[in-house]
Amino acid sequence: MHQTPLEPVIPKPSQLRWEIGFALLFKILLLIGLWFLIFRWMDKPATKPDIAEHFALPAAQQSGNPDFSSQLNQESRHVR
């Protein structure tokens, strides 16, 4: 009973290069997708913002004289 030692099955070097290259490409694609998911998709609002509403004056100041006294006090304390 003569037993020969088991020889390891080693794939060709060219096949290893293809597998490593594919794995690296797959990893890069996943990282790019994750970047878009975190930094691009999260910042987009569900609806377009209303610019007119953003720049509209509060309702108390729209009727009659606007009160600028608080704004003047804030600016006078500011050192330029």
PDB file of C-alpha atoms in Angstrom:
ATOM      1  CA  MET A   1       0.000   0.000   0.000  1.00  0.00           C
ATOM      2  CA  HIS A   2       1.885   2.863  -1.347  1.00  0.00           C
ATOM      3  CA  GLN A   3       0.280   6.288  -0.734  1.00  0.00           C
ATOM      4  CA  THR A   4       1.331   9.381  -2.558  1.00  0.00           C
ATOM      5  CA  PRO A   5       1.025  12.690  -0.758  1.00  0.00           C
ATOM      6  CA  LEU A   6      -1.841  14.851  -1.913  1.00  0.00           C
ATOM      7  CA  GLU A   7      -0.658  17.556  -4.210  1.00  0.00           C
ATOM      8  CA  PRO A   8      -2.394  20.893  -3.743  1.00  0.00           C
ATOM      9  CA  VAL A   9      -4.465  22.046  -6.665  1.00  0.00           C
ATOM     10  CA  ILE A  10      -3.093  25.444  -7.625  1.00  0.00           C
ATOM     11  CA  PRO A  11      -4.923  27.426 -10.292  1.00  0.00           C
ATOM     12  CA  LYS A  12      -3.039  29.020 -13.138  1.00  0.00           C
ATOM     13  CA  PRO A  13      -1.453  32.415 -12.376  1.00  0.00           C
ATOM     14  CA  SER A  14      -3.509  34.062 -15.105  1.00  0.00           C
ATOM     15  CA  GLN A  15      -6.722  32.852 -13.475  1.00  0.00           C
ATOM     16  CA  LEU A  16      -5.622  34.287 -10.122  1.00  0.00           C
ATOM     17  CA  ARG A  17      -4.916  37.646 -11.766  1.00  0.00           C
ATOM     18  CA  TRP A  18      -8.411  37.724 -13.257  1.00  0.00           C
ATOM     19  CA  GLU A  19     -10.031  36.802  -9.949  1.00  0.00           C
ATOM     20  CA  ILE A  20      -8.064  39.429  -8.009  1.00  0.00           C
ATOM     21  CA  GLY A  21      -8.769  42.062 -10.653  1.00  0.00           C
ATOM     22  CA  PHE A  22     -12.474  41.266 -10.618  1.00  0.00           C
ATOM     23  CA  ALA A  23     -12.558  41.391  -6.808  1.00  0.00           C
ATOM     24  CA  LEU A  24     -10.834  44.786  -6.772  1.00  0.00           C
ATOM     25  CA  LEU A  25     -13.169  46.149  -9.449  1.00  0.00           C
ATOM     26  CA  PHE A  26     -16.184  44.894  -7.510  1.00  0.00           C
ATOM     27  CA  LYS A  27     -14.860  46.516  -4.316  1.00  0.00           C
ATOM     28  CA  ILE A  28     -14.318  49.854  -6.076  1.00  0.00           C
ATOM     29  CA  LEU A  29     -17.857  49.772  -7.491  1.00  0.00           C
ATOM     30  CA  LEU A  30     -19.291  49.060  -4.048  1.00  0.00           C
ATOM     31  CA  LEU A  31     -17.296  51.914  -2.498  1.00  0.00           C
ATOM     32  CA  ILE A  32     -18.461  54.357  -5.190  1.00  0.00           C
ATOM     33  CA  GLY A  33     -22.054  53.250  -4.639  1.00  0.00           C
ATOM     34  CA  LEU A  34     -21.696  53.714  -0.892  1.00  0.00           C
ATOM     35  CA  TRP A  35     -20.210  57.181  -1.408  1.00  0.00           C
ATOM     36  CA  PHE A  36     -23.174  58.207  -3.575  1.00  0.00           C
ATOM     37  CA  LEU A  37     -25.592  56.746  -1.053  1.00  0.00           C
ATOM     38  CA  ILE A  38     -24.091  58.599   1.895  1.00  0.00           C
ATOM     39  CA  PHE A  39     -22.981  61.925   0.452  1.00  0.00           C
ATOM     40  CA  ARG A  40     -25.182  62.528  -2.588  1.00  0.00           C
ATOM     41  CA  TRP A  41     -28.528  60.840  -2.094  1.00  0.00           C
ATOM     42  CA  MET A  42     -28.979  61.874   1.553  1.00  0.00           C
ATOM     43  CA  ASP A  43     -28.620  65.617   0.812  1.00  0.00           C
ATOM     44  CA  LYS A  44     -31.305  65.755  -1.854  1.00  0.00           C
ATOM     45  CA  PRO A  45     -34.673  66.976  -0.542  1.00  0.00           C
ATOM     46  CA  ALA A  46     -37.803  65.059  -1.465  1.00  0.00           C
ATOM     47  CA  THR A  47     -39.328  68.140  -3.116  1.00  0.00           C
ATOM     48  CA  LYS A  48     -37.839  71.277  -4.608  1.00  0.00           C
ATOM     49  CA  PRO A  49     -37.567  74.069  -2.030  1.00  0.00           C
ATOM     50  CA  ASP A  50     -39.826  77.103  -2.415  1.00  0.00           C
ATOM     51  CA  ILE A  51     -37.455  80.058  -2.845  1.00  0.00           C
ATOM     52  CA  ALA A  52     -40.212  82.657  -2.372  1.00  0.00           C
ATOM     53  CA  GLU A  53     -41.185  81.126   0.965  1.00  0.00           C
ATOM     54  CA  HIS A  54     -37.560  81.048   2.062  1.00  0.00           C
ATOM     55  CA  PHE A  55     -37.050  84.784   1.456  1.00  0.00           C
ATOM     56  CA  ALA A  56     -40.518  85.905   2.603  1.00  0.00           C
ATOM     57  CA  LEU A  57     -40.751  88.238   5.592  1.00  0.00           C
ATOM     58  CA  PRO A  58     -42.501  86.959   8.702  1.00  0.00           C
ATOM     59  CA  ALA A  59     -46.247  87.752   8.858  1.00  0.00           C
ATOM     60  CA  ALA A  60     -45.858  90.309  11.692  1.00  0.00           C
ATOM     61  CA  GLN A  61     -43.499  92.480   9.633  1.00  0.00           C
ATOM     62  CA  GLN A  62     -45.482  92.335   6.397  1.00  0.00           C
ATOM     63  CA  SER A  63     -48.357  94.435   7.725  1.00  0.00           C
ATOM     64  CA  GLY A  64     -47.518  98.093   8.391  1.00  0.00           C
ATOM     65  CA  ASN A  65     -44.127  99.317   9.538  1.00  0.00           C
ATOM     66  CA  PRO A  66     -41.418  96.751   9.968  1.00  0.00           C
ATOM     67  CA  ASP A  67     -39.550  96.934  13.263  1.00  0.00           C
ATOM     68  CA  PHE A  68     -35.870  97.384  12.458  1.00  0.00           C
ATOM     69  CA  SER A  69     -34.834  98.459  15.974  1.00  0.00           C
ATOM     70  CA  SER A  70     -33.745  94.966  17.016  1.00  0.00           C
ATOM     71  CA  GLN A  71     -31.709  94.622  13.833  1.00  0.00           C
ATOM     72  CA  LEU A  72     -29.990  97.987  14.454  1.00  0.00           C
ATOM     73  CA  ASN A  73     -29.101  96.954  18.022  1.00  0.00           C
ATOM     74  CA  GLN A  74     -27.577  93.730  16.785  1.00  0.00           C
ATOM     75  CA  GLU A  75     -25.519  95.504  14.142  1.00  0.00           C
ATOM     76  CA  SER A  76     -24.260  98.196  16.533  1.00  0.00           C
ATOM     77  CA  ARG A  77     -22.790  95.526  18.849  1.00  0.00           C
ATOM     78  CA  HIS A  78     -20.996  93.861  15.952  1.00  0.00           C
ATOM     79  CA  VAL A  79     -17.345  94.892  15.640  1.00  0.00           C
ATOM     80  CA  ARG A  80     -16.145  95.212  12.075  1.00  0.00           C
TER      81      ARG A  80
END
